[in-house]
Short mmCIF file of C-alpha atoms in Angstrom, two decimals:
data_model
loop_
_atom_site.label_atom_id
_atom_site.label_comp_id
_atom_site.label_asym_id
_atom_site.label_seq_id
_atom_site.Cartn_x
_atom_site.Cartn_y
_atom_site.Cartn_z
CA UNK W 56 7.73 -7.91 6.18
CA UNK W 57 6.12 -9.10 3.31
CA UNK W 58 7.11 -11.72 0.66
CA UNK W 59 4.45 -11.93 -2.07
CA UNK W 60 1.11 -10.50 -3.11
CA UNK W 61 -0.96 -12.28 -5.30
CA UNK W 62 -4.35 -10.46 -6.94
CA UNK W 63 -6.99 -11.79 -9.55
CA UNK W 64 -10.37 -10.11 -11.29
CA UNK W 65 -9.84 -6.46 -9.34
CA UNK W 66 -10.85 -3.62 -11.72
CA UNK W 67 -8.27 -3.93 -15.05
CA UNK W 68 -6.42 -7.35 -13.49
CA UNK W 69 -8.54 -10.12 -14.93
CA UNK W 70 -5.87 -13.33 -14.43
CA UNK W 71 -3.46 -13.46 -11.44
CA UNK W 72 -0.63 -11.22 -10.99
CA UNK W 73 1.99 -11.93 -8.36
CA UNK W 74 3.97 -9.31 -7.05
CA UNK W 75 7.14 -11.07 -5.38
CA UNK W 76 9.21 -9.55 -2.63
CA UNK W 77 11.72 -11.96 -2.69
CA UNK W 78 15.26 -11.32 -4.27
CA UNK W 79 16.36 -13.31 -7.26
CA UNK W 80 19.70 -16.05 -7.58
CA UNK W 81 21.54 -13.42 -10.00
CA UNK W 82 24.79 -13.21 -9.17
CA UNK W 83 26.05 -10.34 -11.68
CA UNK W 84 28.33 -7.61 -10.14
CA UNK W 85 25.74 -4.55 -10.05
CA UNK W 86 23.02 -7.41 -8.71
CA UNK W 87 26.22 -7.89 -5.83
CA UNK W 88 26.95 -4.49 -5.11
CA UNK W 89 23.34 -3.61 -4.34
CA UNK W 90 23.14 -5.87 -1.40
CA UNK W 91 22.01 -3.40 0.65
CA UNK W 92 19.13 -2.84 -1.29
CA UNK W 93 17.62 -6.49 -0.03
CA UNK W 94 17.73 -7.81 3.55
CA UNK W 95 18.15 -11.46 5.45
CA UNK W 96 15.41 -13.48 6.27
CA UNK W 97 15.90 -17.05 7.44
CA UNK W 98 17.51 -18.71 4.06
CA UNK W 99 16.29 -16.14 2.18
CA UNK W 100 16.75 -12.14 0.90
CA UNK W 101 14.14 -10.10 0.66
CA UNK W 102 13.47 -6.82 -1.64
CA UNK W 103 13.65 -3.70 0.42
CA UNK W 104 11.96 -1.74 -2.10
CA UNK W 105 10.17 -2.23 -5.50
CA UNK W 106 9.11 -0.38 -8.07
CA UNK W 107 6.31 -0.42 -11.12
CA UNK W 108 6.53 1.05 -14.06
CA UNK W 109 4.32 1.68 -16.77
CA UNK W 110 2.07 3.63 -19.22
CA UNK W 111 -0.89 5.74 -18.07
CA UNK W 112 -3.98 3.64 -17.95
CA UNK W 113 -1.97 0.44 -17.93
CA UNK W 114 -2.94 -0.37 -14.63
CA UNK W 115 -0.24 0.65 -12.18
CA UNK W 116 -3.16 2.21 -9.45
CA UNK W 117 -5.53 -0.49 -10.29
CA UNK W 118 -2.61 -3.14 -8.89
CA UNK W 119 -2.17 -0.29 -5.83
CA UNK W 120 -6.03 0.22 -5.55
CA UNK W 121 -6.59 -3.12 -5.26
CA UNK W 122 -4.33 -3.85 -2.61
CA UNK W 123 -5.18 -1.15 -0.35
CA UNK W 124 -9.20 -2.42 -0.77
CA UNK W 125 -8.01 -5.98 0.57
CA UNK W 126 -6.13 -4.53 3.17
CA UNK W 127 -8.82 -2.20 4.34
CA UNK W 128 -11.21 -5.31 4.46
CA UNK W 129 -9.62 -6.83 7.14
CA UNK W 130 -9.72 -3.69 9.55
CA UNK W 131 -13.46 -2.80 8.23
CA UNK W 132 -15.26 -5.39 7.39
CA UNK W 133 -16.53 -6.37 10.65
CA UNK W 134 -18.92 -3.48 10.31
CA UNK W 135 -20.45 -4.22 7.30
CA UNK W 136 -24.18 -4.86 7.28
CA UNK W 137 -26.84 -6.49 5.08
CA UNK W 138 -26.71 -3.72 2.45
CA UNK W 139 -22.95 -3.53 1.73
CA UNK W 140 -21.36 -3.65 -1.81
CA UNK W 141 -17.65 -3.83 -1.57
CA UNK W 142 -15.50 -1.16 -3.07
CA UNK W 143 -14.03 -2.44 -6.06
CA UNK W 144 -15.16 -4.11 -9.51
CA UNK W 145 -14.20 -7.37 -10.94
CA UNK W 146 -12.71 -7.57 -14.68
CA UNK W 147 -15.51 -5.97 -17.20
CA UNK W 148 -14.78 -7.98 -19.88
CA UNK W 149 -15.25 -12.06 -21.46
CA UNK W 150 -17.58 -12.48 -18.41
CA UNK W 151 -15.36 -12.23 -14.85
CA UNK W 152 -17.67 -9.94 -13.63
CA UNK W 153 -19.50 -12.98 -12.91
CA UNK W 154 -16.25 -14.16 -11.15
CA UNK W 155 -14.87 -13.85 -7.89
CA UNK W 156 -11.79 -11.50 -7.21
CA UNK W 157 -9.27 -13.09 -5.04
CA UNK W 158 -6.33 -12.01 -2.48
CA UNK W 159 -3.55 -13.89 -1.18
CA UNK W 160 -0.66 -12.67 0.84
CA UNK W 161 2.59 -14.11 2.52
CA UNK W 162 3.99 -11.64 5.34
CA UNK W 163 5.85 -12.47 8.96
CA UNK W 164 4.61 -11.49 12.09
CA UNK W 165 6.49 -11.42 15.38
CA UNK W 166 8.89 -13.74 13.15
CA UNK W 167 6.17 -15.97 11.97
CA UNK W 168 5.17 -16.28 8.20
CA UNK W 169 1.58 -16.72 7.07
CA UNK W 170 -0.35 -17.12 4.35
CA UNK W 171 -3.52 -15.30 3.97
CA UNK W 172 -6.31 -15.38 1.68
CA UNK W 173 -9.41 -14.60 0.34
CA UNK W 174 -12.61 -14.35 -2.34
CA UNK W 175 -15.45 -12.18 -3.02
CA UNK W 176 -18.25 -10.75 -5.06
CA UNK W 177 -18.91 -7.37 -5.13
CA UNK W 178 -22.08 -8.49 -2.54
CA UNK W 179 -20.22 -11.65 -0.18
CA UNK W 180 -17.16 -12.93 0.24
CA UNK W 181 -17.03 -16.46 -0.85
CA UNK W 182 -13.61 -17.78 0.87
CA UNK W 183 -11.21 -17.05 3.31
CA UNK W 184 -7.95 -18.83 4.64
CA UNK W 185 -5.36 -18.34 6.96
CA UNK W 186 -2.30 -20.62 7.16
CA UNK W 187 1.20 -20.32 8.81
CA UNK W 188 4.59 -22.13 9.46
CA UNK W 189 5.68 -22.54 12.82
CA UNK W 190 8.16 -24.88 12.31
CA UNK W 191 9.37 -23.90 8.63
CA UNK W 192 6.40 -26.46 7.18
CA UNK W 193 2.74 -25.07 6.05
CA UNK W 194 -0.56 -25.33 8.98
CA UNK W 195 -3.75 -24.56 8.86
CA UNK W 196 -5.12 -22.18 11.43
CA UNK W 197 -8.49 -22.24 9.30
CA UNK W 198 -10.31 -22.62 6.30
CA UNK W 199 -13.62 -20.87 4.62
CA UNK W 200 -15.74 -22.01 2.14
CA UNK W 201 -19.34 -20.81 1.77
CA UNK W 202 -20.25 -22.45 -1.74
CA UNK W 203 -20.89 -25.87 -0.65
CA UNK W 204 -22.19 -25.79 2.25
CA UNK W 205 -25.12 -24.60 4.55
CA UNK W 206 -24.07 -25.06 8.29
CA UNK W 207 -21.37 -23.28 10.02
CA UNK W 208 -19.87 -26.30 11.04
CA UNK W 209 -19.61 -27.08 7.35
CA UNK W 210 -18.66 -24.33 5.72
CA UNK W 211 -15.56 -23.73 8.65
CA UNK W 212 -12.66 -26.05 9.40
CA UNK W 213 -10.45 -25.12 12.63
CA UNK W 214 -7.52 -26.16 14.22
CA UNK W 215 -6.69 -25.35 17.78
CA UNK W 216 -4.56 -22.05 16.88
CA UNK W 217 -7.94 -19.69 17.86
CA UNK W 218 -10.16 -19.72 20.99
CA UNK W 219 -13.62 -20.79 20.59
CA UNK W 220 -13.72 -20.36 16.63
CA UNK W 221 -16.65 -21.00 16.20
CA UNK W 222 -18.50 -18.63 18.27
CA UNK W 223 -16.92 -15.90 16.22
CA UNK W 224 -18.16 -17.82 13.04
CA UNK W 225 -21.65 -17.78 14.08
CA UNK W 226 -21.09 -13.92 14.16
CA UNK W 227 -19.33 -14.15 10.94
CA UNK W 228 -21.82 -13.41 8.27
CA UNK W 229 -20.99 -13.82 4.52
CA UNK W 230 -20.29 -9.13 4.03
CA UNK W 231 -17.61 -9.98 6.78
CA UNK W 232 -14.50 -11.64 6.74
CA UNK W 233 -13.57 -14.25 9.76
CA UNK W 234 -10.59 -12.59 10.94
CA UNK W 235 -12.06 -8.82 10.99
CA UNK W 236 -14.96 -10.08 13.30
CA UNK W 237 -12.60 -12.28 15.22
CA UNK W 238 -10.26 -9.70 15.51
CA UNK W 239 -13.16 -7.31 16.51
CA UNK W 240 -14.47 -10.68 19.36
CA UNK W 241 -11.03 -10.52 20.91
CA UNK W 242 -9.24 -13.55 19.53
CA UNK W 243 -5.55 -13.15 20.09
CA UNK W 244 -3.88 -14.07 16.37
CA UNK W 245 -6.59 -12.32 14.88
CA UNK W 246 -6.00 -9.16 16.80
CA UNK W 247 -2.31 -9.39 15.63
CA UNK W 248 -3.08 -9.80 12.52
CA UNK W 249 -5.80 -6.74 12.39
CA UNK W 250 -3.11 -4.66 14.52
CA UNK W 251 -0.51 -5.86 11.34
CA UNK W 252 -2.39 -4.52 8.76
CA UNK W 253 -4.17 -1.39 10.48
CA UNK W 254 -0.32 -0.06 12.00
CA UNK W 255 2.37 -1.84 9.89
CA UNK W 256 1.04 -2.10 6.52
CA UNK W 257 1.19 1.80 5.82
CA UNK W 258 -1.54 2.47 2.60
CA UNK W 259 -0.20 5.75 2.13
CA UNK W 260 2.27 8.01 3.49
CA UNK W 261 -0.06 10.68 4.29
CA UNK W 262 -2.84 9.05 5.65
CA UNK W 263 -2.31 9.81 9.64
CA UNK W 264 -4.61 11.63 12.18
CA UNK W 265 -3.93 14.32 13.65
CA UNK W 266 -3.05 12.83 16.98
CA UNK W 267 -1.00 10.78 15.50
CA UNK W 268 0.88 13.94 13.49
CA UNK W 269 1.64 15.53 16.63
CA UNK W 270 2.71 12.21 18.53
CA UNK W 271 5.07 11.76 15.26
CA UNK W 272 6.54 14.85 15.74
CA UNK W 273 7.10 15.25 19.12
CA UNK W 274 8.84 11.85 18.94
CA UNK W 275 11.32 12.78 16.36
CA UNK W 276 11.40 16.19 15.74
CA UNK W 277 15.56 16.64 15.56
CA UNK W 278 14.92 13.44 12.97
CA UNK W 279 12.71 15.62 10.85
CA UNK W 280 14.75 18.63 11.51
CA UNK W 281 17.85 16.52 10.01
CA UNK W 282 15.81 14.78 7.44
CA UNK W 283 14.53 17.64 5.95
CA UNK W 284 18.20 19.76 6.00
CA UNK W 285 19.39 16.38 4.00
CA UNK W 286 16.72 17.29 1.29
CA UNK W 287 18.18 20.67 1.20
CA UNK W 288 15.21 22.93 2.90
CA UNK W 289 16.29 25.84 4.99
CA UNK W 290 14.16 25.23 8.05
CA UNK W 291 16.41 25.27 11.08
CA UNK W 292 13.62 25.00 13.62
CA UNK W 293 9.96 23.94 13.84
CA UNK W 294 7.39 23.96 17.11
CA UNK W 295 3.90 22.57 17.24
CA UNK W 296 1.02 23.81 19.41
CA UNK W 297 -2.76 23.38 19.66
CA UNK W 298 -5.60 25.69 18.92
CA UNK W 299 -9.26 25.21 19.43
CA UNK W 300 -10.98 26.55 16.61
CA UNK W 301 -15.25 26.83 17.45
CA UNK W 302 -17.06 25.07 14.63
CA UNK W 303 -20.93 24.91 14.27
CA UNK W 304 -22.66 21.21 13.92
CA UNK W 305 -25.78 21.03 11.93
CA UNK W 306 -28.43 18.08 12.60
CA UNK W 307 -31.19 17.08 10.29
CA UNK W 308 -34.19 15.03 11.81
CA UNK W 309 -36.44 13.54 9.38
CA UNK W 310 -39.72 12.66 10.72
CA UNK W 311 -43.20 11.75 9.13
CA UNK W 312 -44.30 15.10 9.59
CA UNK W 313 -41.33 17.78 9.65
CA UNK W 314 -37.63 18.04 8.68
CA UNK W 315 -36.36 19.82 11.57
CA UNK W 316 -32.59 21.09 11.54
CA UNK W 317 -30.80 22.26 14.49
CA UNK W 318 -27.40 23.13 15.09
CA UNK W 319 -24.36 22.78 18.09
CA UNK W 320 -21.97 24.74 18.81
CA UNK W 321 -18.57 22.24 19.03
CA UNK W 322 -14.67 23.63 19.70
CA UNK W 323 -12.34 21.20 17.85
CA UNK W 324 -8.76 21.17 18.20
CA UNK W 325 -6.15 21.77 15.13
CA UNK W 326 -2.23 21.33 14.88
CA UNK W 327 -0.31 24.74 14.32
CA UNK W 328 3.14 24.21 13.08
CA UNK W 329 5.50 26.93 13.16
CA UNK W 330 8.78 26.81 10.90
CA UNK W 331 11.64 29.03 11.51
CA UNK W 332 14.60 29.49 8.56
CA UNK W 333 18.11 30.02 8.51
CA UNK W 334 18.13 33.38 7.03
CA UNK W 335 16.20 34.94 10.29
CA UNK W 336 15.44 31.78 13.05
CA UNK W 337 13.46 34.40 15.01
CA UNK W 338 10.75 34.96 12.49
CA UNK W 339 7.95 32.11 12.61
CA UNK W 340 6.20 30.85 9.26
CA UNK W 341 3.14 29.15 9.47
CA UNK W 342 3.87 25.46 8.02
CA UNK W 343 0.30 26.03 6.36
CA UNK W 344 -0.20 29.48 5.31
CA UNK W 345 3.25 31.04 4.12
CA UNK W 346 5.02 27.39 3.30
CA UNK W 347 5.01 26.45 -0.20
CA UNK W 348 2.92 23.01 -1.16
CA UNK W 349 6.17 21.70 -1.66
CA UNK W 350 7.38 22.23 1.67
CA UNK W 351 4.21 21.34 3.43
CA UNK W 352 3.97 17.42 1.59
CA UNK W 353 7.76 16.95 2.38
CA UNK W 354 7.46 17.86 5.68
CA UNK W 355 4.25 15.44 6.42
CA UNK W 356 5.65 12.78 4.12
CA UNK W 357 9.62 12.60 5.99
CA UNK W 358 7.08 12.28 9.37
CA UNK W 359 5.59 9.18 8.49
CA UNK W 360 8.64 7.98 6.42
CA UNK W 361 10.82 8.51 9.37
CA UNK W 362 7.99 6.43 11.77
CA UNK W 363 8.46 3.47 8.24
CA UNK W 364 11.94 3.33 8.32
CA UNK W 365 12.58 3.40 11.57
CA UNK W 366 10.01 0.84 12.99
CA UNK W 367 9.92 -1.41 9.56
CA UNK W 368 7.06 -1.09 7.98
CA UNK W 369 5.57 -1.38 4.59
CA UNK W 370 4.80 1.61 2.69
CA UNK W 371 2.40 1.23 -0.59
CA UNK W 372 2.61 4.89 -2.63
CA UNK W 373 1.13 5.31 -5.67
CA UNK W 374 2.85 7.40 -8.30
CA UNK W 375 5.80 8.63 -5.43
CA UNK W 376 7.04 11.42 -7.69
CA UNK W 377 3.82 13.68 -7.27
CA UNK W 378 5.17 17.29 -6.81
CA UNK W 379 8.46 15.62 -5.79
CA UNK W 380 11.74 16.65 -7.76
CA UNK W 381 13.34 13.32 -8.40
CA UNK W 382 16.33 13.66 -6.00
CA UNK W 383 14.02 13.44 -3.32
CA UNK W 384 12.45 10.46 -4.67
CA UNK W 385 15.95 8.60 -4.55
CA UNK W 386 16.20 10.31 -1.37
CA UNK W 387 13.43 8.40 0.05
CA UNK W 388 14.23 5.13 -1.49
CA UNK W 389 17.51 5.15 0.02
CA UNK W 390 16.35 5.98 3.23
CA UNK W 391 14.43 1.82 3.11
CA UNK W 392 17.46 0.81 1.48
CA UNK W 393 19.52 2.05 4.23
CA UNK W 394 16.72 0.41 6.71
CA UNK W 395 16.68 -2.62 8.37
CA UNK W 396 14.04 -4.31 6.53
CA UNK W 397 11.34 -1.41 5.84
CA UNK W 398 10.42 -2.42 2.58
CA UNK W 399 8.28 0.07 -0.36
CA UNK W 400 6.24 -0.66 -3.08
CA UNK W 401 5.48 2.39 -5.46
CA UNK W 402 4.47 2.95 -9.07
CA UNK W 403 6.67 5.74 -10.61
CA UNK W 404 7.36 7.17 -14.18
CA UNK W 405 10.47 8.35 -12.60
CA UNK W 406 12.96 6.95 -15.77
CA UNK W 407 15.73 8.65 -13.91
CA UNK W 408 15.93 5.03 -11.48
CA UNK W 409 15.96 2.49 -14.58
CA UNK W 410 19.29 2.36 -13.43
CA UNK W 411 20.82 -0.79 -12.23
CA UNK W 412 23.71 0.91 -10.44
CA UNK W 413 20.27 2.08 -8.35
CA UNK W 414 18.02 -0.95 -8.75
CA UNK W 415 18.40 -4.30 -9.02
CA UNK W 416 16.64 -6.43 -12.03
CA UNK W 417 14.45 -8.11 -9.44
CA UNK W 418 13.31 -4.60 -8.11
CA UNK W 419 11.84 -3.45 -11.42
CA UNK W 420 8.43 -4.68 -12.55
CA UNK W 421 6.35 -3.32 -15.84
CA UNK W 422 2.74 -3.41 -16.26
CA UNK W 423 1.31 -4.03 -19.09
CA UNK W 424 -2.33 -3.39 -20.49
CA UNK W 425 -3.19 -6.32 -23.40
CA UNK W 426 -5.34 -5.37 -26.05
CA UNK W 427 -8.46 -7.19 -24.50
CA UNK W 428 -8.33 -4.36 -21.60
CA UNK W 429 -6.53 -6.40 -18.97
CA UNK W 430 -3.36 -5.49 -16.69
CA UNK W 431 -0.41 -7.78 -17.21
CA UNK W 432 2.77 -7.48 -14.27
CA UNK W 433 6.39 -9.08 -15.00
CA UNK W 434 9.90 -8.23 -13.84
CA UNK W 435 12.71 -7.25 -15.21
CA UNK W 436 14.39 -9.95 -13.94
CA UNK W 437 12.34 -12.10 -16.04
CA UNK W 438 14.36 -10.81 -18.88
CA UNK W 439 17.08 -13.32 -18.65
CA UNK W 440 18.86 -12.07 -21.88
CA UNK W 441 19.10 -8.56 -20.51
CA UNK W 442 22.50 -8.11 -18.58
CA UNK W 443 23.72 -5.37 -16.34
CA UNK W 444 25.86 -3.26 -18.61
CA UNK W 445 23.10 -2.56 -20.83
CA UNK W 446 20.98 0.64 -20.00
CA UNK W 447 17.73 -0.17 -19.05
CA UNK W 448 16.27 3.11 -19.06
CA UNK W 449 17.17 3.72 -22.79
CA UNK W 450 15.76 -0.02 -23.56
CA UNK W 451 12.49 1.13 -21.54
CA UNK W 452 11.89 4.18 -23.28
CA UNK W 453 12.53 2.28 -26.48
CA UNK W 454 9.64 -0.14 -25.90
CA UNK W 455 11.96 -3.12 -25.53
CA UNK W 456 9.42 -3.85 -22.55
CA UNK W 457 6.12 -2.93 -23.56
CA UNK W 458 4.71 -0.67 -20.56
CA UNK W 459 4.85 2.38 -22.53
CA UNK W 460 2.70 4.47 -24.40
CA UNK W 461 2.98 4.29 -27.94
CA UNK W 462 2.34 8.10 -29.48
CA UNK W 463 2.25 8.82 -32.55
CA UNK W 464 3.50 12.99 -33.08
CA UNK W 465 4.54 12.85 -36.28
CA UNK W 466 3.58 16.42 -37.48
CA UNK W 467 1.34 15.82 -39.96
CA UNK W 468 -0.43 13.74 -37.79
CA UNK W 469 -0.60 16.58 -34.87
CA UNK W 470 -0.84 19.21 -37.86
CA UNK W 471 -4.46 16.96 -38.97
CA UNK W 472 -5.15 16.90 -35.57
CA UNK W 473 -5.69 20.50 -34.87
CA UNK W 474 -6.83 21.27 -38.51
CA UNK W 475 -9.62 18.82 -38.02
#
């Protein structure tokens, strides 16, 4: 699970943002009834799902872009050499692109919280921490900090949580972060932690391998079969099976002298999915050639929602309504709210859940783009004067919380438009 993300200087966020997974103190009936939507942890609840709103080009991917480039450091990193330049850019403006871009995040592992961290160029990272509580009270594990020092020994401060430290730091160099290339030396925590992010911390909801499809489906195919009857599809049956498909390889050597191309003949394997539908369950469709787009995303996105929900995992979507009619949105937010703890974060502009018979205030966030360029993220529970019986979605639309476009289609101002 996670508790909080917290992001600085990444593309339009120039000061921090803090995205907060834990539930607010309100005590109003609606905030009551929606219980469910929030889970137990320790002393605390935490959000099940949350979602951000907000114009286009306010920010809303940038905060989702930048979260999935932090994540993917820690499961990629270790490969970087000499020449890398990290994926992302710093704030453009009023000088932070001179500034480093930092990460923090809380999460529990294995029923453990930790605190990790980190800060970068565009060309080295410059920090890195890693901190838990084993006994309800903040530890170090370790501690990075390559400005003000030279040696290893200097720049790293361990406790005893990871074997041999600092043989991994000597292998550590400054494109790499410490718990990628200890996770890649075979240091226990680390490995956890890499295995955390890499399987648990699910980027996006269509972003498995094939072998991992087919191991998905084979696993809970009468799940899908159910699922997808809930969302009112008329698929009754569905069978997998492998073909090998012969696909040519071409090579190009560069030498001093010659380019020389040459070719190999490879067979790879694909997935064939056959769907069969109520009106005639003896006729097979092909899931790819005669199933509508529609069909096909909600059939690969219910498979690795199904995995999400019923493991607990973290799903990250941006814009979840894409080609989805909104009752299968709410369909798929209910399905973490009726979870254990699975928990989503998705930006939406899906007014149809500014509803707080849906959503709780602490479940709705806004981003907001200032006039200097930069992405600004608040909650609607920070709106202390706005209670439950008022309708949020109305008050949204209205601009009562910035985070929406401001048009104006007055028509003289479209009629000077096209008669320009």
């Amino acid at each position: 699970m996670i508790f909080e993300i917290r992001l600085s200087n990444f593309f339009s966020i120039k000061d921090e943002i803090v995205l907060d997974m834990k539930a607010g103190n309100g005590k109003s009936k609606n905030m009551q009834k929606l219980q469910a939507n929030t889970f137990a942890y320790e002393d605390e609840r935490i959000l099940k799902s949350v979602a951000i709103y907000g114009a286009n080009a306010s920010g809303k991917s940038n905060i989702v872009k930048a979260i999935r480039f932090c994540a993917s450091m820690i499961f990629t990193s270790h490969a970087h050499n000499e020449n890398t330049v990290f994926n992302f850019f710093p704030f453009k403006f009023e000088g932070y692109a001179q500034k480093p871009s930092s990460f923090l995040i809380r999460f529990v592992l294995h029923g453990v919280e930790y605190e990790y961290s980190f800060s970068l160029t565009t060309n080295e990272i410059i920090s890195e921490e890693l901190h838990y509580y084993p006994n309800g009270r903040r530890a170090k594990i370790f501690t990075r900090n390559e400005n003000e020092h030279k040696s290893k020994s200097e720049i790293y401060s361990f406790t005893s949580v990871i074997r041999k430290p600092m043989d991994v730091a000597e292998n550590t160099s400054r494109k790499t972060l410490y718990i990628s290339r200890a996770s890649q030396m075979d240091r226990e925590l680390p490995k956890e932690i890499f295995r955390y992010f890499n399987e648990t911390f699910i980027l996006n909801y269509l972003n498995y391998s094939n072998q991992e499809i087919e191991a998905l489906f084979l696993q809970n195919k009468n799940t899908l079969l159910k699922a997808l009857s809930i969302a009112d599809s008329d698929i009754v049956d569905i069978n997998v099976r492998k073909e090998a498909h012969p696909e040519k390889r071409v090579f190009v050597t560069v030498t001093e002298t010659e380019n020389k191309i040459s070719s190999q003949d490879i067979t790879k394997e694909h997935l064939i999915f056959q769907t069969f539908h109520k009106a005639n369950d003896k006729i097979p469709f092909d899931l790819f050639a005669d199933e509508s787009a529609g069909t096909q995303k909600l059939f690969f996105i219910m498979l690795s929602i199904i995995d999400i929900v019923k493991n607990n995992k973290i799903l990250l979507i941006d814009e979840i309504e894409g080609n989805l009619h909104s009752k299968i949105v709410e369909y798929i937010i209910g399905l973490f709210h009726a979870s254990k703890s699975a928990q989503i974060i998705y930006t939406t502009h899906n007014t149809n859940l500014l509803d707080l018979t849906k959503l709780r205030k602490d479940q709705i966030y806004f981003v907001n783009k200032h006039d200097d360029g930069s992405s600004d993220l608040y909650s609607l529970y920070d709106y202390k004067d706005f209670r439950d019986t008022m309708d949020v979605e109305k008050a949204y639309l209205q601009g009562r919380f910035d985070a929406i476009p401001y048009i104006d289609n007055s028509e003289d101002t479209l009629k000077q438009l096209i008669n320009e």
